[in-house]
Short mmCIF file of N, CA and C in Angstrom, two decimals:
data_model
loop_
_atom_site.label_atom_id
_atom_site.label_comp_id
_atom_site.label_asym_id
_atom_site.label_seq_id
_atom_site.Cartn_x
_atom_site.Cartn_y
_atom_site.Cartn_z
N UNK A 1 90.66 103.30 117.60
CA UNK A 1 89.90 104.20 116.86
C UNK A 1 89.83 103.74 115.37
N UNK A 2 88.73 104.09 114.85
CA UNK A 2 88.57 103.70 113.37
C UNK A 2 88.79 104.96 112.52
N UNK A 3 90.15 105.11 112.26
CA UNK A 3 90.52 106.37 111.51
C UNK A 3 89.95 106.19 110.05
N UNK A 4 89.94 105.05 109.57
CA UNK A 4 89.50 104.73 108.16
C UNK A 4 88.04 105.28 108.01
N UNK A 5 87.14 104.95 108.93
CA UNK A 5 85.85 105.43 108.84
C UNK A 5 85.67 106.96 108.78
N UNK A 6 86.51 107.62 109.68
CA UNK A 6 86.51 109.13 109.63
C UNK A 6 86.94 109.63 108.34
N UNK A 7 88.00 109.07 107.70
CA UNK A 7 88.61 109.52 106.42
C UNK A 7 87.53 109.25 105.30
N UNK A 8 86.93 108.19 105.24
CA UNK A 8 86.08 107.72 104.21
C UNK A 8 84.76 108.52 104.26
N UNK A 9 84.25 108.73 105.56
CA UNK A 9 82.87 109.40 105.59
C UNK A 9 81.86 108.39 105.09
N UNK A 10 81.05 108.85 104.25
CA UNK A 10 80.01 108.02 103.53
C UNK A 10 80.26 107.66 102.09
N UNK A 11 81.56 107.78 101.79
CA UNK A 11 81.86 107.44 100.35
C UNK A 11 82.74 106.07 100.24
N UNK A 12 83.00 105.78 99.19
CA UNK A 12 83.95 104.57 98.95
C UNK A 12 85.40 104.94 99.33
N UNK A 13 86.11 104.00 100.01
CA UNK A 13 87.47 104.38 100.46
C UNK A 13 88.35 104.57 99.22
N UNK A 14 89.28 105.44 99.39
CA UNK A 14 90.52 105.63 98.51
C UNK A 14 91.65 104.79 98.97
N UNK A 15 92.38 104.39 98.17
CA UNK A 15 93.59 103.64 98.37
C UNK A 15 94.61 104.45 99.39
N UNK A 16 94.75 105.77 99.11
CA UNK A 16 95.65 106.61 99.80
C UNK A 16 95.14 106.77 101.34
N UNK A 17 93.90 106.49 101.62
CA UNK A 17 93.49 106.57 102.99
C UNK A 17 94.25 105.53 103.88
N UNK A 18 94.63 104.33 103.32
CA UNK A 18 95.28 103.38 104.10
C UNK A 18 96.66 103.91 104.60
N UNK A 19 97.35 104.70 103.67
CA UNK A 19 98.70 105.34 104.10
C UNK A 19 98.43 106.28 105.16
N UNK A 20 97.46 107.03 105.14
CA UNK A 20 97.20 108.09 106.20
C UNK A 20 96.76 107.44 107.47
N UNK A 21 96.17 106.33 107.45
CA UNK A 21 95.79 105.48 108.64
C UNK A 21 97.12 104.90 109.21
N UNK A 22 97.94 104.53 108.35
CA UNK A 22 99.19 103.99 108.79
C UNK A 22 99.99 105.14 109.60
N UNK A 23 100.03 106.28 109.12
CA UNK A 23 100.70 107.42 109.91
C UNK A 23 99.99 107.63 111.22
N UNK A 24 98.63 107.61 111.23
CA UNK A 24 98.01 107.81 112.45
C UNK A 24 98.26 106.68 113.53
N UNK A 25 98.45 105.43 113.07
CA UNK A 25 98.57 104.35 113.93
C UNK A 25 100.07 104.19 114.37
N UNK A 26 101.00 104.70 113.51
CA UNK A 26 102.41 104.70 113.96
C UNK A 26 103.12 106.05 113.64
N UNK A 27 102.72 106.97 114.60
CA UNK A 27 102.96 108.40 114.53
C UNK A 27 104.50 108.69 114.25
N UNK A 28 105.39 107.87 114.82
CA UNK A 28 106.78 108.12 114.67
C UNK A 28 107.22 107.91 113.13
N UNK A 29 106.46 107.31 112.39
CA UNK A 29 106.78 107.04 110.95
C UNK A 29 106.18 108.17 110.04
N UNK A 30 105.47 109.13 110.48
CA UNK A 30 104.82 110.22 109.86
C UNK A 30 105.80 110.91 108.94
N UNK A 31 107.02 111.39 109.45
CA UNK A 31 107.85 112.09 108.55
C UNK A 31 108.34 111.40 107.29
N UNK A 32 108.39 109.94 107.45
CA UNK A 32 108.92 109.29 106.48
C UNK A 32 107.84 108.84 105.47
N UNK A 33 106.48 109.05 105.88
CA UNK A 33 105.41 108.75 104.90
C UNK A 33 104.87 109.95 104.12
N UNK A 34 105.43 111.14 104.58
CA UNK A 34 105.02 112.33 103.76
C UNK A 34 105.18 112.21 102.28
N UNK A 35 106.40 111.94 101.85
CA UNK A 35 106.57 111.81 100.41
C UNK A 35 105.81 110.74 99.71
N UNK A 36 105.73 109.50 100.24
CA UNK A 36 104.87 108.60 99.53
C UNK A 36 103.31 108.97 99.41
N UNK A 37 102.76 109.60 100.49
CA UNK A 37 101.44 110.18 100.39
C UNK A 37 101.33 111.18 99.41
N UNK A 38 102.33 112.14 99.34
CA UNK A 38 102.38 113.28 98.28
C UNK A 38 102.38 112.67 96.93
N UNK A 39 103.30 111.64 96.73
CA UNK A 39 103.37 111.02 95.36
C UNK A 39 102.07 110.29 94.91
N UNK A 40 101.58 109.55 95.90
CA UNK A 40 100.28 108.89 95.55
C UNK A 40 99.18 109.91 95.30
N UNK A 41 99.10 111.03 96.07
CA UNK A 41 98.02 111.96 95.80
C UNK A 41 98.31 112.76 94.52
N UNK A 42 99.44 112.98 94.10
CA UNK A 42 99.68 113.52 92.76
C UNK A 42 99.16 112.74 91.63
N UNK A 43 98.88 111.44 91.85
CA UNK A 43 98.28 110.63 90.69
C UNK A 43 96.70 110.65 90.74
N UNK A 44 96.13 111.32 91.71
CA UNK A 44 94.59 111.31 91.95
C UNK A 44 94.01 112.21 90.85
N UNK A 45 92.81 111.93 90.39
CA UNK A 45 91.94 112.85 89.54
C UNK A 45 91.39 113.86 90.52
N UNK A 46 90.71 115.06 89.94
CA UNK A 46 90.27 116.08 90.72
C UNK A 46 89.20 115.62 91.67
N UNK A 47 88.32 114.75 91.27
CA UNK A 47 87.32 114.22 92.22
C UNK A 47 87.85 113.60 93.38
N UNK A 48 88.82 112.63 93.07
CA UNK A 48 89.40 111.88 94.27
C UNK A 48 90.32 112.81 95.16
N UNK A 49 90.93 113.91 94.44
CA UNK A 49 91.62 114.94 95.36
C UNK A 49 90.60 115.59 96.29
N UNK A 50 89.48 115.91 95.78
CA UNK A 50 88.50 116.57 96.65
C UNK A 50 88.03 115.64 97.73
N UNK A 51 87.84 114.33 97.40
CA UNK A 51 87.57 113.37 98.51
C UNK A 51 88.67 113.22 99.49
N UNK A 52 89.82 113.26 99.06
CA UNK A 52 90.99 113.19 99.95
C UNK A 52 90.98 114.43 100.89
N UNK A 53 90.78 115.66 100.30
CA UNK A 53 90.87 116.81 101.07
C UNK A 53 89.69 116.85 102.17
N UNK A 54 88.45 116.41 101.76
CA UNK A 54 87.45 116.40 102.72
C UNK A 54 87.65 115.37 103.78
N UNK A 55 88.29 114.24 103.48
CA UNK A 55 88.75 113.21 104.40
C UNK A 55 89.69 113.81 105.44
N UNK A 56 90.63 114.64 104.96
CA UNK A 56 91.51 115.36 106.01
C UNK A 56 90.74 116.42 106.80
N UNK A 57 89.80 117.02 106.22
CA UNK A 57 89.01 118.01 106.95
C UNK A 57 88.16 117.29 108.06
N UNK A 58 87.59 116.12 107.61
CA UNK A 58 86.83 115.34 108.53
C UNK A 58 87.75 114.94 109.79
N UNK A 59 88.96 114.50 109.62
CA UNK A 59 89.79 114.25 110.62
C UNK A 59 90.05 115.47 111.59
N UNK A 60 90.12 116.67 110.99
CA UNK A 60 90.37 117.83 111.82
C UNK A 60 89.07 118.05 112.61
N UNK A 61 87.99 118.00 112.05
CA UNK A 61 86.72 118.26 112.77
C UNK A 61 86.50 117.14 113.86
N UNK A 62 86.72 115.98 113.49
CA UNK A 62 86.57 114.87 114.41
C UNK A 62 87.43 115.12 115.69
N UNK A 63 88.75 115.39 115.34
CA UNK A 63 89.66 115.73 116.50
C UNK A 63 89.21 116.85 117.28
N UNK A 64 88.64 117.90 116.75
CA UNK A 64 88.18 118.94 117.50
C UNK A 64 86.97 118.55 118.46
N UNK A 65 86.02 117.86 117.86
CA UNK A 65 84.78 117.46 118.58
C UNK A 65 85.16 116.56 119.77
N UNK A 66 86.21 115.69 119.57
CA UNK A 66 86.48 114.61 120.56
C UNK A 66 87.79 114.89 121.34
N UNK A 67 88.33 116.23 121.24
CA UNK A 67 89.65 116.48 121.83
C UNK A 67 89.71 116.21 123.31
N UNK A 68 88.65 116.29 124.03
CA UNK A 68 88.70 116.10 125.56
C UNK A 68 88.52 114.66 125.95
N UNK A 69 88.17 113.75 124.96
CA UNK A 69 88.11 112.32 125.19
C UNK A 69 89.48 111.70 125.27
N UNK A 70 90.26 112.04 124.29
CA UNK A 70 91.65 111.64 124.21
C UNK A 70 92.47 112.65 123.64
N UNK A 71 93.08 113.51 124.38
CA UNK A 71 93.77 114.70 124.00
C UNK A 71 94.95 114.33 122.94
N UNK A 72 95.75 113.33 123.39
CA UNK A 72 96.92 112.88 122.60
C UNK A 72 96.46 112.37 121.14
N UNK A 73 95.45 111.66 121.16
CA UNK A 73 95.02 111.06 119.85
C UNK A 73 94.43 112.23 118.97
N UNK A 74 93.76 113.15 119.54
CA UNK A 74 93.14 114.34 118.83
C UNK A 74 94.26 115.19 118.32
N UNK A 75 95.20 115.30 119.05
CA UNK A 75 96.41 116.19 118.60
C UNK A 75 97.20 115.60 117.41
N UNK A 76 97.22 114.24 117.60
CA UNK A 76 98.01 113.55 116.46
C UNK A 76 97.17 113.61 115.22
N UNK A 77 95.83 113.40 115.28
CA UNK A 77 94.87 113.43 114.18
C UNK A 77 94.92 114.82 113.49
N UNK A 78 94.81 115.87 114.33
CA UNK A 78 94.84 117.25 113.78
C UNK A 78 96.18 117.49 113.09
N UNK A 79 97.20 117.15 113.76
CA UNK A 79 98.53 117.46 113.18
C UNK A 79 98.81 116.82 111.91
N UNK A 80 98.52 115.58 111.86
CA UNK A 80 98.65 114.79 110.64
C UNK A 80 97.76 115.42 109.54
N UNK A 81 96.52 115.56 109.80
CA UNK A 81 95.57 116.06 108.90
C UNK A 81 96.03 117.46 108.30
N UNK A 82 96.43 118.37 109.18
CA UNK A 82 96.65 119.72 108.77
C UNK A 82 97.99 119.81 107.94
N UNK A 83 99.09 119.01 108.46
CA UNK A 83 100.26 118.99 107.69
C UNK A 83 100.13 118.48 106.23
N UNK A 84 99.31 117.31 106.12
CA UNK A 84 99.11 116.74 104.80
C UNK A 84 98.18 117.69 104.01
N UNK A 85 97.29 118.36 104.57
CA UNK A 85 96.47 119.32 103.78
C UNK A 85 97.30 120.46 103.29
N UNK A 86 98.15 120.93 104.09
CA UNK A 86 99.12 122.08 103.66
C UNK A 86 100.07 121.54 102.60
N UNK A 87 100.64 120.41 102.77
CA UNK A 87 101.66 119.91 101.75
C UNK A 87 100.90 119.63 100.43
N UNK A 88 99.70 119.04 100.53
CA UNK A 88 99.04 118.56 99.30
C UNK A 88 98.29 119.64 98.61
N UNK A 89 97.81 120.62 99.43
CA UNK A 89 96.80 121.68 98.79
C UNK A 89 97.32 123.14 99.04
N UNK A 90 98.46 123.33 99.81
CA UNK A 90 99.02 124.64 99.95
C UNK A 90 98.41 125.38 101.15
N UNK A 91 97.16 125.13 101.48
CA UNK A 91 96.52 125.85 102.62
C UNK A 91 95.51 124.98 103.24
N UNK A 92 94.85 125.43 104.41
CA UNK A 92 93.95 124.70 105.05
C UNK A 92 92.47 125.18 104.50
N UNK A 93 91.64 124.36 104.28
CA UNK A 93 90.29 124.71 103.80
C UNK A 93 89.62 125.48 104.92
N UNK A 94 89.88 124.98 106.23
CA UNK A 94 89.12 125.68 107.43
C UNK A 94 89.90 126.81 107.92
N UNK A 95 90.84 127.37 107.24
CA UNK A 95 91.59 128.56 107.86
C UNK A 95 90.62 129.67 108.06
N UNK A 96 90.77 130.26 109.26
CA UNK A 96 89.92 131.40 109.59
C UNK A 96 90.69 132.74 109.32
N UNK A 97 90.10 133.81 109.72
CA UNK A 97 90.64 135.09 109.63
C UNK A 97 92.06 135.18 110.25
N UNK A 98 92.12 134.73 111.47
CA UNK A 98 93.39 134.86 112.13
C UNK A 98 94.50 133.92 111.56
N UNK A 99 94.21 132.87 110.85
CA UNK A 99 95.22 132.03 110.16
C UNK A 99 95.56 132.51 108.85
N UNK A 100 94.60 132.77 107.94
CA UNK A 100 94.73 133.21 106.64
C UNK A 100 94.77 134.72 106.26
N UNK A 101 94.49 135.46 107.19
CA UNK A 101 94.52 136.99 107.00
C UNK A 101 93.21 137.52 106.36
N UNK A 102 92.43 136.68 105.82
CA UNK A 102 91.19 137.20 105.21
C UNK A 102 90.01 136.44 105.83
N UNK A 103 88.95 137.09 106.02
CA UNK A 103 87.72 136.33 106.57
C UNK A 103 86.93 135.90 105.30
N UNK A 104 86.49 134.69 105.29
CA UNK A 104 85.59 134.17 104.20
C UNK A 104 84.24 134.31 104.63
N UNK A 105 83.52 134.79 103.73
CA UNK A 105 81.95 134.96 103.98
C UNK A 105 81.10 133.96 103.26
N UNK A 106 79.98 133.77 103.80
CA UNK A 106 78.99 132.80 103.18
C UNK A 106 78.62 133.45 101.89
#
């Protein structure tokens, strides 16, 4: 699976995406890569932080869309993306009423 393509979307790749791909390819190493990803993200400017966050959101959406094709891979993608988003940004962008307590309206 091309995790890099999912993270990047239609933008230029960020260096940090390679670390996230590394966690997805070697899931057992994820706990040990949390801090390096966090430190690298702390050095990003606001625009790149937005790109990082939307890369994580893309992973979650992709995992949901393709969850029945490979459930194990989809669960790994979703778990890694949601944990990283919570650690880096404090909450999930896609949190709904049941998760966040408040419903967001258009």
